[in-house]
PDB file of C-alpha atoms and ligand atoms in Angstrom:
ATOM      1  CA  UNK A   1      57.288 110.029 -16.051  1.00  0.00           C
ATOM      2  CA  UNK A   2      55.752 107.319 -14.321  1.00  0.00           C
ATOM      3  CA  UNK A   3      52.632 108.197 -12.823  1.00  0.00           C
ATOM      4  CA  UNK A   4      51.191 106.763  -9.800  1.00  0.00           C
ATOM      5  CA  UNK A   5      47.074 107.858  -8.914  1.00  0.00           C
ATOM      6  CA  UNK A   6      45.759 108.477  -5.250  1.00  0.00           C
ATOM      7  CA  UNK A   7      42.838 109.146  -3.847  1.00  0.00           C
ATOM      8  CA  UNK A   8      43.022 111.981  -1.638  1.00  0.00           C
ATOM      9  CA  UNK A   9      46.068 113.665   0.037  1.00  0.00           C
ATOM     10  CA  UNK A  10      46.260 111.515   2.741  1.00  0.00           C
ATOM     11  CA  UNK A  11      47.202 108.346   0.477  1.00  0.00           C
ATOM     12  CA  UNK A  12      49.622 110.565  -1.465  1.00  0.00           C
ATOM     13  CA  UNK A  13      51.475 111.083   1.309  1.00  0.00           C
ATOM     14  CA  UNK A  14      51.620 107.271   2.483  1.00  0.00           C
ATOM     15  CA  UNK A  15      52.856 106.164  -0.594  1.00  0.00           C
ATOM     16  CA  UNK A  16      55.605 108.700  -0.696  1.00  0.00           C
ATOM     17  CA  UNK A  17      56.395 107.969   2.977  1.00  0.00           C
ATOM     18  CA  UNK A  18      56.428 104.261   2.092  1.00  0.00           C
ATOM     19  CA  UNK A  19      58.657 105.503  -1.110  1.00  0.00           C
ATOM     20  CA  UNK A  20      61.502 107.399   0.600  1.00  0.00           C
ATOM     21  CA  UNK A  21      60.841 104.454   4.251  1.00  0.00           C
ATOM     22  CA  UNK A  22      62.202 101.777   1.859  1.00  0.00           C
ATOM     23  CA  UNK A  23      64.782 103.625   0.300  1.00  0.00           C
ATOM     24  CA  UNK A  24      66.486 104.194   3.833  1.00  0.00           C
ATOM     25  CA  UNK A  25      65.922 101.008   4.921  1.00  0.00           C
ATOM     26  CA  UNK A  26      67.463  99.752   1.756  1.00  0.00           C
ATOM     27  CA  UNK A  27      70.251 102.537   1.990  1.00  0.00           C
ATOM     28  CA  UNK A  28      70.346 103.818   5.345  1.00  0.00           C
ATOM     29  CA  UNK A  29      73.105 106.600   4.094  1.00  0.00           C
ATOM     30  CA  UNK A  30      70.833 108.070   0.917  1.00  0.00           C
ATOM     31  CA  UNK A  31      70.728 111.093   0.466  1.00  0.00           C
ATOM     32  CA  UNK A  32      67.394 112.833  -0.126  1.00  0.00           C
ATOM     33  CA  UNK A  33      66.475 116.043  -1.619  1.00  0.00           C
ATOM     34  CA  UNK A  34      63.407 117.603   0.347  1.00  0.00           C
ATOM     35  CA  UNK A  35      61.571 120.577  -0.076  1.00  0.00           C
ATOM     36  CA  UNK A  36      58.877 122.340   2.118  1.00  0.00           C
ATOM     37  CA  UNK A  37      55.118 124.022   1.408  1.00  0.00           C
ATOM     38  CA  UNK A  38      51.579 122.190   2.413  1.00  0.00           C
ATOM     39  CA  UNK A  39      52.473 119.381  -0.366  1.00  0.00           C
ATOM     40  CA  UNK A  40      55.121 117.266   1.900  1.00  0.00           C
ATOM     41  CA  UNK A  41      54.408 118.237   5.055  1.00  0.00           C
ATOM     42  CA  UNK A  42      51.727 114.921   5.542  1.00  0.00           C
ATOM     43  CA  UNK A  43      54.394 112.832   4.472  1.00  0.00           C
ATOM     44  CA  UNK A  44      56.852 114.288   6.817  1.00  0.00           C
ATOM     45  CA  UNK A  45      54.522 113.280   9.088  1.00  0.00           C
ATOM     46  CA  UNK A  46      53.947 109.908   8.300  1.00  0.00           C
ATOM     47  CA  UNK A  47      57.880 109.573   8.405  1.00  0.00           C
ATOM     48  CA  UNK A  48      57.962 111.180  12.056  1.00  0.00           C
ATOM     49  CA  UNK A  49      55.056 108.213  12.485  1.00  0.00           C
ATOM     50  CA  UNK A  50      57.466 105.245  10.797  1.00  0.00           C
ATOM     51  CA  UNK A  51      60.447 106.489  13.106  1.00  0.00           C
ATOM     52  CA  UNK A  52      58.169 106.144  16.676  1.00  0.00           C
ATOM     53  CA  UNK A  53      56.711 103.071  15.686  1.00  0.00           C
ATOM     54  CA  UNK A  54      58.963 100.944  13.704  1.00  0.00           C
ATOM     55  CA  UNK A  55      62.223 102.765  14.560  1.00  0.00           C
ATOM     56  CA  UNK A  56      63.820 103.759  10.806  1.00  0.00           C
ATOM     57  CA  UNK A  57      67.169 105.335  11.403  1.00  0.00           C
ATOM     58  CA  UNK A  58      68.353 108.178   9.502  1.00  0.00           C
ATOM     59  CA  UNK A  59      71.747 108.811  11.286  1.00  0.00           C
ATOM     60  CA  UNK A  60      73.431 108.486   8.334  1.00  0.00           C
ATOM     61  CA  UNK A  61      70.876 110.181   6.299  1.00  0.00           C
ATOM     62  CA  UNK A  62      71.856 113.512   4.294  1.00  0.00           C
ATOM     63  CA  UNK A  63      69.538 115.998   3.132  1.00  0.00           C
ATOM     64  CA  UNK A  64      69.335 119.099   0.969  1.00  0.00           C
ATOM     65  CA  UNK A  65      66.522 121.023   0.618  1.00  0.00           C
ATOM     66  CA  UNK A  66      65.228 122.899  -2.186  1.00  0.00           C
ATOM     67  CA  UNK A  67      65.327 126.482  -1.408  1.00  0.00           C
ATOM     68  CA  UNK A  68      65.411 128.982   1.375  1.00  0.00           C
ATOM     69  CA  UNK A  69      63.846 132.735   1.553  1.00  0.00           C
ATOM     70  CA  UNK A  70      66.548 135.708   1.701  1.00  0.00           C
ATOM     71  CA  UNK A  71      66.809 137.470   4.461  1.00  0.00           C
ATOM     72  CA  UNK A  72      65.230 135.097   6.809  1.00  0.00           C
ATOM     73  CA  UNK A  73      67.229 133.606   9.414  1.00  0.00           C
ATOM     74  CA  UNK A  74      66.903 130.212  10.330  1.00  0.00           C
ATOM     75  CA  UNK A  75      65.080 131.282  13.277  1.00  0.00           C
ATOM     76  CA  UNK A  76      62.370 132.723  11.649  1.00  0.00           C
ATOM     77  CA  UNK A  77      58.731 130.648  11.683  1.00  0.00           C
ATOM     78  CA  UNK A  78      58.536 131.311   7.878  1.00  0.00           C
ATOM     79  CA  UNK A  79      62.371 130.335   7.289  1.00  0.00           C
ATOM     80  CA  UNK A  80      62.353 126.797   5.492  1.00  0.00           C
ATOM     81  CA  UNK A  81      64.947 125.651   8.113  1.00  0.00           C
ATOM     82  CA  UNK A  82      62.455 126.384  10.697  1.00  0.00           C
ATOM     83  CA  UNK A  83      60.198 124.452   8.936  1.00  0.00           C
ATOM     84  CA  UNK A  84      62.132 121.320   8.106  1.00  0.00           C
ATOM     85  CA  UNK A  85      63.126 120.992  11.931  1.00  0.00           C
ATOM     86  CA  UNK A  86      59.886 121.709  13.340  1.00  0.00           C
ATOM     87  CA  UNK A  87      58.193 118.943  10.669  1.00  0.00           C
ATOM     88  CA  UNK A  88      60.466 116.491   9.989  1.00  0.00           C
ATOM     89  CA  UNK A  89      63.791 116.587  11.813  1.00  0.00           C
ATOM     90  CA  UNK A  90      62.722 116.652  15.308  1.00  0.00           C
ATOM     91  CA  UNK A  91      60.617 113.599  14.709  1.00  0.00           C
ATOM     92  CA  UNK A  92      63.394 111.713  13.483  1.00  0.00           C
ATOM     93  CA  UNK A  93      66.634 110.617  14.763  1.00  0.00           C
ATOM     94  CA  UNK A  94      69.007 112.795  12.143  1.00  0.00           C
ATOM     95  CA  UNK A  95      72.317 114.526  12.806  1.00  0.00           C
ATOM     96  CA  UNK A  96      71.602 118.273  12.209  1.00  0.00           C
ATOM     97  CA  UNK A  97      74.826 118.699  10.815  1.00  0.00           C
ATOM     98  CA  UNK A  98      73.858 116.795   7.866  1.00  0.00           C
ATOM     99  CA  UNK A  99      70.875 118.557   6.979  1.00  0.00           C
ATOM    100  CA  UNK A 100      71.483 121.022   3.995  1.00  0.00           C
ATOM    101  CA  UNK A 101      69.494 124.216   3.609  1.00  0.00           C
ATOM    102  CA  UNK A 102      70.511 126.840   1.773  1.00  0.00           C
ATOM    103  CA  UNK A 103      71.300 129.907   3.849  1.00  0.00           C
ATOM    104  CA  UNK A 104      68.905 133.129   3.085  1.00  0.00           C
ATOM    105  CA  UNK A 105      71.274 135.167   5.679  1.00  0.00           C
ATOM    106  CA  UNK A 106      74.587 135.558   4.615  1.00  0.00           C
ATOM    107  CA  UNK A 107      76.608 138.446   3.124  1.00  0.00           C
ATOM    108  CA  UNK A 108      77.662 137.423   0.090  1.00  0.00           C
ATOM    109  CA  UNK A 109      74.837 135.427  -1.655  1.00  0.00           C
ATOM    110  CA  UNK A 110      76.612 134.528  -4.538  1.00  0.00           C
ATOM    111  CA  UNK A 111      79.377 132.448  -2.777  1.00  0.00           C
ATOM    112  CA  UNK A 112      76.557 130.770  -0.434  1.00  0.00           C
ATOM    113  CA  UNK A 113      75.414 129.421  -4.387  1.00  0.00           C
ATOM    114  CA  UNK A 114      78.285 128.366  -5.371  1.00  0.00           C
ATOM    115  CA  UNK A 115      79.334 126.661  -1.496  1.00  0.00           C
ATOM    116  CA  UNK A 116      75.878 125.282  -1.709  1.00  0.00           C
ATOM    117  CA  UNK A 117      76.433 123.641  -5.246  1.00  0.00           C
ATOM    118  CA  UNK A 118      79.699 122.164  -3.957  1.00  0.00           C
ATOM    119  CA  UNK A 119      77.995 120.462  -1.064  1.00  0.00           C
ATOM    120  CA  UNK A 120      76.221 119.043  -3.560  1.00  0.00           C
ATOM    121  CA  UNK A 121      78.463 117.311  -5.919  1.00  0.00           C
ATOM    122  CA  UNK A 122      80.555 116.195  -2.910  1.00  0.00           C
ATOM    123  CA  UNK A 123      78.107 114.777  -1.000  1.00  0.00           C
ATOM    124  CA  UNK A 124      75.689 113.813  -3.836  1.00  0.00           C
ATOM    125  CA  UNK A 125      73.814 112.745  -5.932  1.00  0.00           C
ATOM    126  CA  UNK A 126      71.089 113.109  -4.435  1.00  0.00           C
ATOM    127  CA  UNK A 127      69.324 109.501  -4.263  1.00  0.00           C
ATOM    128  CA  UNK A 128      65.588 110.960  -4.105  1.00  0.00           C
ATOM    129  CA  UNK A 129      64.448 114.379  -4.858  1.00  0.00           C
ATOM    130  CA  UNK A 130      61.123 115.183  -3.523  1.00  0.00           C
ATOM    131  CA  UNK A 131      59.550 118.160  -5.613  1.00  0.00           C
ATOM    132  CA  UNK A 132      55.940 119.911  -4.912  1.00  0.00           C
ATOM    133  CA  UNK A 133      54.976 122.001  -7.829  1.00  0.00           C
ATOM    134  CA  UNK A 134      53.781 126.364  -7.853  1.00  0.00           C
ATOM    135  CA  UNK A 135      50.628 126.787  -9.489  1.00  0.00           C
ATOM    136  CA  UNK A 136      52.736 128.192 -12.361  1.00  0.00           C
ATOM    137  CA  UNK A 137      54.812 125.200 -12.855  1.00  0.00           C
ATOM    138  CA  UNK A 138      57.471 126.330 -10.803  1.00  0.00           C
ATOM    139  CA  UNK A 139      59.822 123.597  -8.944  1.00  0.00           C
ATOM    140  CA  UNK A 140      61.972 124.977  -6.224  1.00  0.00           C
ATOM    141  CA  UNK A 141      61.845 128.882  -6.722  1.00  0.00           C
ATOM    142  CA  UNK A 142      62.847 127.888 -10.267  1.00  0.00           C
ATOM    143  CA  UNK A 143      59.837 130.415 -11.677  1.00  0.00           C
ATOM    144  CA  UNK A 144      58.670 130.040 -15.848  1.00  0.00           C
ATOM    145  CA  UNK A 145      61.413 131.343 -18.208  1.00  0.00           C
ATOM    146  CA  UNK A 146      64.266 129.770 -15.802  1.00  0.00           C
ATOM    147  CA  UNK A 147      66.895 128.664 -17.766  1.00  0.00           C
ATOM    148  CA  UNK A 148      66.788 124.431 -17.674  1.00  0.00           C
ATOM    149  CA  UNK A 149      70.678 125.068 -17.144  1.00  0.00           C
ATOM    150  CA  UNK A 150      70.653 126.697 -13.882  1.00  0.00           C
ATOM    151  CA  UNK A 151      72.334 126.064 -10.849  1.00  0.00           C
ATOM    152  CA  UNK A 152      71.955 126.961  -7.482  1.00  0.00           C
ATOM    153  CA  UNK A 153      70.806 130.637  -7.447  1.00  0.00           C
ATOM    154  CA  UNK A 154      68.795 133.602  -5.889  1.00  0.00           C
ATOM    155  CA  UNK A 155      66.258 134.261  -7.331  1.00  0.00           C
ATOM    156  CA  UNK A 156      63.139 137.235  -7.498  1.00  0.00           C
ATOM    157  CA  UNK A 157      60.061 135.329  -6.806  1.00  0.00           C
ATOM    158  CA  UNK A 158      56.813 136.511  -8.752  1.00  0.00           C
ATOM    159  CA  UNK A 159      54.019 137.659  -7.548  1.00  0.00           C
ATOM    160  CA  UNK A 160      52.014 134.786  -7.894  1.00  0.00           C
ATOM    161  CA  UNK A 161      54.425 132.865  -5.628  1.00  0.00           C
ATOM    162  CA  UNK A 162      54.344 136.056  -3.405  1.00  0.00           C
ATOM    163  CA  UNK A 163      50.647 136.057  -3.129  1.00  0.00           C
ATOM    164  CA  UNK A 164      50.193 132.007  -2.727  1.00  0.00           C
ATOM    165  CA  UNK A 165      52.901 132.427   0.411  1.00  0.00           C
ATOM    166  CA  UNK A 166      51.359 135.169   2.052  1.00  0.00           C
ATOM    167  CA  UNK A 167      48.611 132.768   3.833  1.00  0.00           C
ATOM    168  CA  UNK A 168      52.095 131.892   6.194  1.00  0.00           C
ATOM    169  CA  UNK A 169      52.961 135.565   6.749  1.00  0.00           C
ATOM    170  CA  UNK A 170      50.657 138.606   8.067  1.00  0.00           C
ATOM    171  CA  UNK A 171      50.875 140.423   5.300  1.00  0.00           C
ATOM    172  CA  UNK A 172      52.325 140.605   1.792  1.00  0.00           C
ATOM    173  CA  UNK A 173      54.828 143.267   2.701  1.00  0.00           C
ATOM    174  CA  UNK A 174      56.502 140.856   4.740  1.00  0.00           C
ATOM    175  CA  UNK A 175      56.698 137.702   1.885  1.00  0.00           C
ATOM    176  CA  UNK A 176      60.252 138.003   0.922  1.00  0.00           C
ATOM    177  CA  UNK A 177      60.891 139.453  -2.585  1.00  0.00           C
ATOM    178  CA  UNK A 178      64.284 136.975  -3.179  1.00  0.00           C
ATOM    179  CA  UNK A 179      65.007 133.217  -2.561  1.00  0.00           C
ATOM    180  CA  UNK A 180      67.683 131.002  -2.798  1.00  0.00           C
ATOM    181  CA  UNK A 181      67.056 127.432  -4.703  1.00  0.00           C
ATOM    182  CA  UNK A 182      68.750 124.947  -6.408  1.00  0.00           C
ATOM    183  CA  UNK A 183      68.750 125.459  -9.894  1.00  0.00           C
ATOM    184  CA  UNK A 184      66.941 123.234 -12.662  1.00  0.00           C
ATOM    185  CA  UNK A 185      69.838 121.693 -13.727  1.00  0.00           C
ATOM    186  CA  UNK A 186      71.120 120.519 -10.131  1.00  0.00           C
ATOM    187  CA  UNK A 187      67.616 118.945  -9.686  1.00  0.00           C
ATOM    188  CA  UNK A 188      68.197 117.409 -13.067  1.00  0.00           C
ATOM    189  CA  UNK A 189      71.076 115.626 -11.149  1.00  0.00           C
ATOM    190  CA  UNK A 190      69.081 113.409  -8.900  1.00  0.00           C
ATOM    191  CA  UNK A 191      68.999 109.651  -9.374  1.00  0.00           C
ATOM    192  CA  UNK A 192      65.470 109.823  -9.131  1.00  0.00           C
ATOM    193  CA  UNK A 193      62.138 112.165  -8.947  1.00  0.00           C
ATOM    194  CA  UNK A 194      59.286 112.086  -6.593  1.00  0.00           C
ATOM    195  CA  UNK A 195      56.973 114.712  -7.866  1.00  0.00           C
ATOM    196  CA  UNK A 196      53.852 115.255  -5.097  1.00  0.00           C
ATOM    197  CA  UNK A 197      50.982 117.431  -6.360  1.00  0.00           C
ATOM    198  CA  UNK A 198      47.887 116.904  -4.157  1.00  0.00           C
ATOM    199  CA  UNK A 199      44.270 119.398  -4.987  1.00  0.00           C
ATOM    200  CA  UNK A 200      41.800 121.019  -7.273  1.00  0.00           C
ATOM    201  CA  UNK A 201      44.265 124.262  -7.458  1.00  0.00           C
ATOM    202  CA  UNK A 202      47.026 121.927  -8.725  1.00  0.00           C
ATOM    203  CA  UNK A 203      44.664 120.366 -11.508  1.00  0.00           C
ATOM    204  CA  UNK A 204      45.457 122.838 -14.683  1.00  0.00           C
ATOM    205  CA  UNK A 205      49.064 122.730 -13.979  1.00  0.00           C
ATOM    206  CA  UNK A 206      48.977 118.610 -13.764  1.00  0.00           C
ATOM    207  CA  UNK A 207      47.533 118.824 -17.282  1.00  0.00           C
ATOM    208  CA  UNK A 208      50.223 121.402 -18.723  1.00  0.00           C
ATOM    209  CA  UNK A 209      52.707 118.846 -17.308  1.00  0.00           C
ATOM    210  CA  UNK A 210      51.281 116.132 -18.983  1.00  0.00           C
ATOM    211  CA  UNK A 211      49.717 116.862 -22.111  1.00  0.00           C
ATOM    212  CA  UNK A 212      52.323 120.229 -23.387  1.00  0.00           C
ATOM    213  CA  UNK A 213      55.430 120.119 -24.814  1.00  0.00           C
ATOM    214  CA  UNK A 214      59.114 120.723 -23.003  1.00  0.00           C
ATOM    215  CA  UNK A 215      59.222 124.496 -22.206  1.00  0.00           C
ATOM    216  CA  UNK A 216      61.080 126.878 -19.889  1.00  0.00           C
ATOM    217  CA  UNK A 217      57.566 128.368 -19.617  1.00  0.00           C
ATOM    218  CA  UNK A 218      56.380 125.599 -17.597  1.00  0.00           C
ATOM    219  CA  UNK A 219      59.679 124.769 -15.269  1.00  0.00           C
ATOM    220  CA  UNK A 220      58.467 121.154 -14.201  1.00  0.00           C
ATOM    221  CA  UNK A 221      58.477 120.051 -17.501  1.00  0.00           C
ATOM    222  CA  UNK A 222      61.734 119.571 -17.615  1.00  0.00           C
ATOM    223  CA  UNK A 223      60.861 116.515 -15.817  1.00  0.00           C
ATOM    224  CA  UNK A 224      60.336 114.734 -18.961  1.00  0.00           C
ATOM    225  CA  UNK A 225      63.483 114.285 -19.780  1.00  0.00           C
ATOM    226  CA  UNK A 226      65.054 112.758 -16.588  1.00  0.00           C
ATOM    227  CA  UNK A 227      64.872 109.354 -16.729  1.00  0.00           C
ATOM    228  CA  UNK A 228      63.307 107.970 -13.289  1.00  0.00           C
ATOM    229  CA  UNK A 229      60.422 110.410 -12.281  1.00  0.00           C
ATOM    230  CA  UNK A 230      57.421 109.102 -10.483  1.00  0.00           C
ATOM    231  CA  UNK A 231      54.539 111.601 -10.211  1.00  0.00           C
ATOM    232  CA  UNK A 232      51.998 110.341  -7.615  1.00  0.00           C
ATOM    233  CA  UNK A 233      48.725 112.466  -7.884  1.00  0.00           C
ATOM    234  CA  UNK A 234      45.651 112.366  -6.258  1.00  0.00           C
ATOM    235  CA  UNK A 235      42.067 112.146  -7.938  1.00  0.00           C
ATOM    236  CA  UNK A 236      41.873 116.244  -7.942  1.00  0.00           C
ATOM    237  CA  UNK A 237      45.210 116.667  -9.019  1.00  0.00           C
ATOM    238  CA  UNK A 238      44.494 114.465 -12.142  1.00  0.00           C
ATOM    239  CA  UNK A 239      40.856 116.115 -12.918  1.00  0.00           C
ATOM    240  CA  UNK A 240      41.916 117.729 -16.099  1.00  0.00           C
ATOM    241  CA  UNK A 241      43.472 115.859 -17.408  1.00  0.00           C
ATOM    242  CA  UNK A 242      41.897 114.850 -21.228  1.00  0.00           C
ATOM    243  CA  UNK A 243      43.115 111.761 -20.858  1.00  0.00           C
ATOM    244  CA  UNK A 244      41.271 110.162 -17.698  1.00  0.00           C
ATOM    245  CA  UNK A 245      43.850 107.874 -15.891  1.00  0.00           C
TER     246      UNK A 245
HETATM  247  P1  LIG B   1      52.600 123.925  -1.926  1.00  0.00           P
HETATM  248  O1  LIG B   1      53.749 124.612  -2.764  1.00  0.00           O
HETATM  249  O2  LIG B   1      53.082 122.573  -1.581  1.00  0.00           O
HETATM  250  O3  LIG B   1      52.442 124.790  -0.707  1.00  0.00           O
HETATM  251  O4  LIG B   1      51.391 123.903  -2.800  1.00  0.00           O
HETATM  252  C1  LIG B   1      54.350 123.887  -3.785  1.00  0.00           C
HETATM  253  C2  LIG B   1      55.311 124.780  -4.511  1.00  0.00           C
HETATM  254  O5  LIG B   1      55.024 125.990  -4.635  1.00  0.00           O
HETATM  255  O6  LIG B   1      56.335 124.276  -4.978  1.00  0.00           O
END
């Protein structure tokens, strides 16, 4: 894992903007893997910011996202679609129809897995995964003791996860109890890895990631053995860590 130091959030966002910005320029039909939460959403805006200004196209763009709540609709202020349109795809100039969520509203779950899988491997790889990371290591919904061998999947989500959500709802009742995310293994998949962790709260999982061994314990650090993952950190992130970067 490569690991790239920032100061605050703000510059962790720019240089993952400027990451994903050249990428598209260089590829203008990549396909990115995106996922949602505080982490990304200043570098969704400093794409919305590249698009007015300097005019980066993502027609041809695909995206998948990470993961989706059960039982939202795509209406709903909390649903993750909601969120990546009202962040990032209004800003830009991509086609809707090639923006991959997984659905949290269908009938039969397990086929929406398995449908959403397929999209996958026939539009994929996926060029650049961006991945924010739970205070328990978690990547996606992908909680500790996920099998690294997963695929696309629903999910219970712990408590912890429950409770560090509820800030977006009015009360815990209403934090979902099941998601949807792609699994550990079709993460695994991507070409490459942009891991953003940004904040104090973030600082005793940055030094699990970096100074324990491989374990489904700690979901993220599976990351070690994919070979193109840049971590870029900022200065709170990293303040654990026993080996001052
Ligand atoms: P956060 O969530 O960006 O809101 O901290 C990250 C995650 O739980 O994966």
């Amino acid at each position: 894992m490569e690991l790239i130091k920032a100061k605050d959030y703000r510059e962790m966002c720019k240089l993952a903007a400027e990451k994903m910005i050249k990428l598209v320029m260089e590829k203008p039909n990549a396909v990115l893997g995106l996922a949602t939460g505080s982490t990304p959403l200043g570098t969704y805006g400093f794409l919305k910011q590249d698009y007015e200004q300097n005019g980066t196209s993502y027609q041809q763009v695909t995206t998948f996202n990470l993961d989706e709540y059960v039982g939202l609709d795509g209406s709903h202020p909390q649903s993750y679609r909601y969120f990546m349109n009202k962040n990032l795809f209004s800003g830009i100039d991509i086609q809707l129809d090639n923006t991959y969520v997984p659905s949290g509203q269908v009938e039969n779950m397990e086929e929406e897995c398995l449908n959403y899988e397929s999209l996958l491997r026939t539009k994929g790889p996926i060029d650049l995964q961006l991945l924010g990371i739970g205070r328990n290591g978690h990547i996606g919904f992908n909680e500790p003791g996920t099998s690294f061998q997963t695929n696309t999947h629903v999910v219970e989500l712990t408590e912890s996860t429950r409770e560090a959500n509820k800030r977006f709802f009015d009360s815990i009742e209403e934090v979902p109890t099941h998601a949807i995310t792609m699994g550990i293994s079709s993460i695994m998949e991507s070409n490459e890895i942009l891991l953003l962790v940004s904040g104090e709260s973030k600082a005793p999982i940055v030094r699990d990631l970096f100074e324990k061994e491989q374990t489904e314990e700690i979901p993220a650090t599976v990351l070690k053995s994919h070979p193109n993952v840049t971590v870029i950190a900022d200065e709170e992130a990293l303040s654990l860590l026993t080996e001052k970067v």
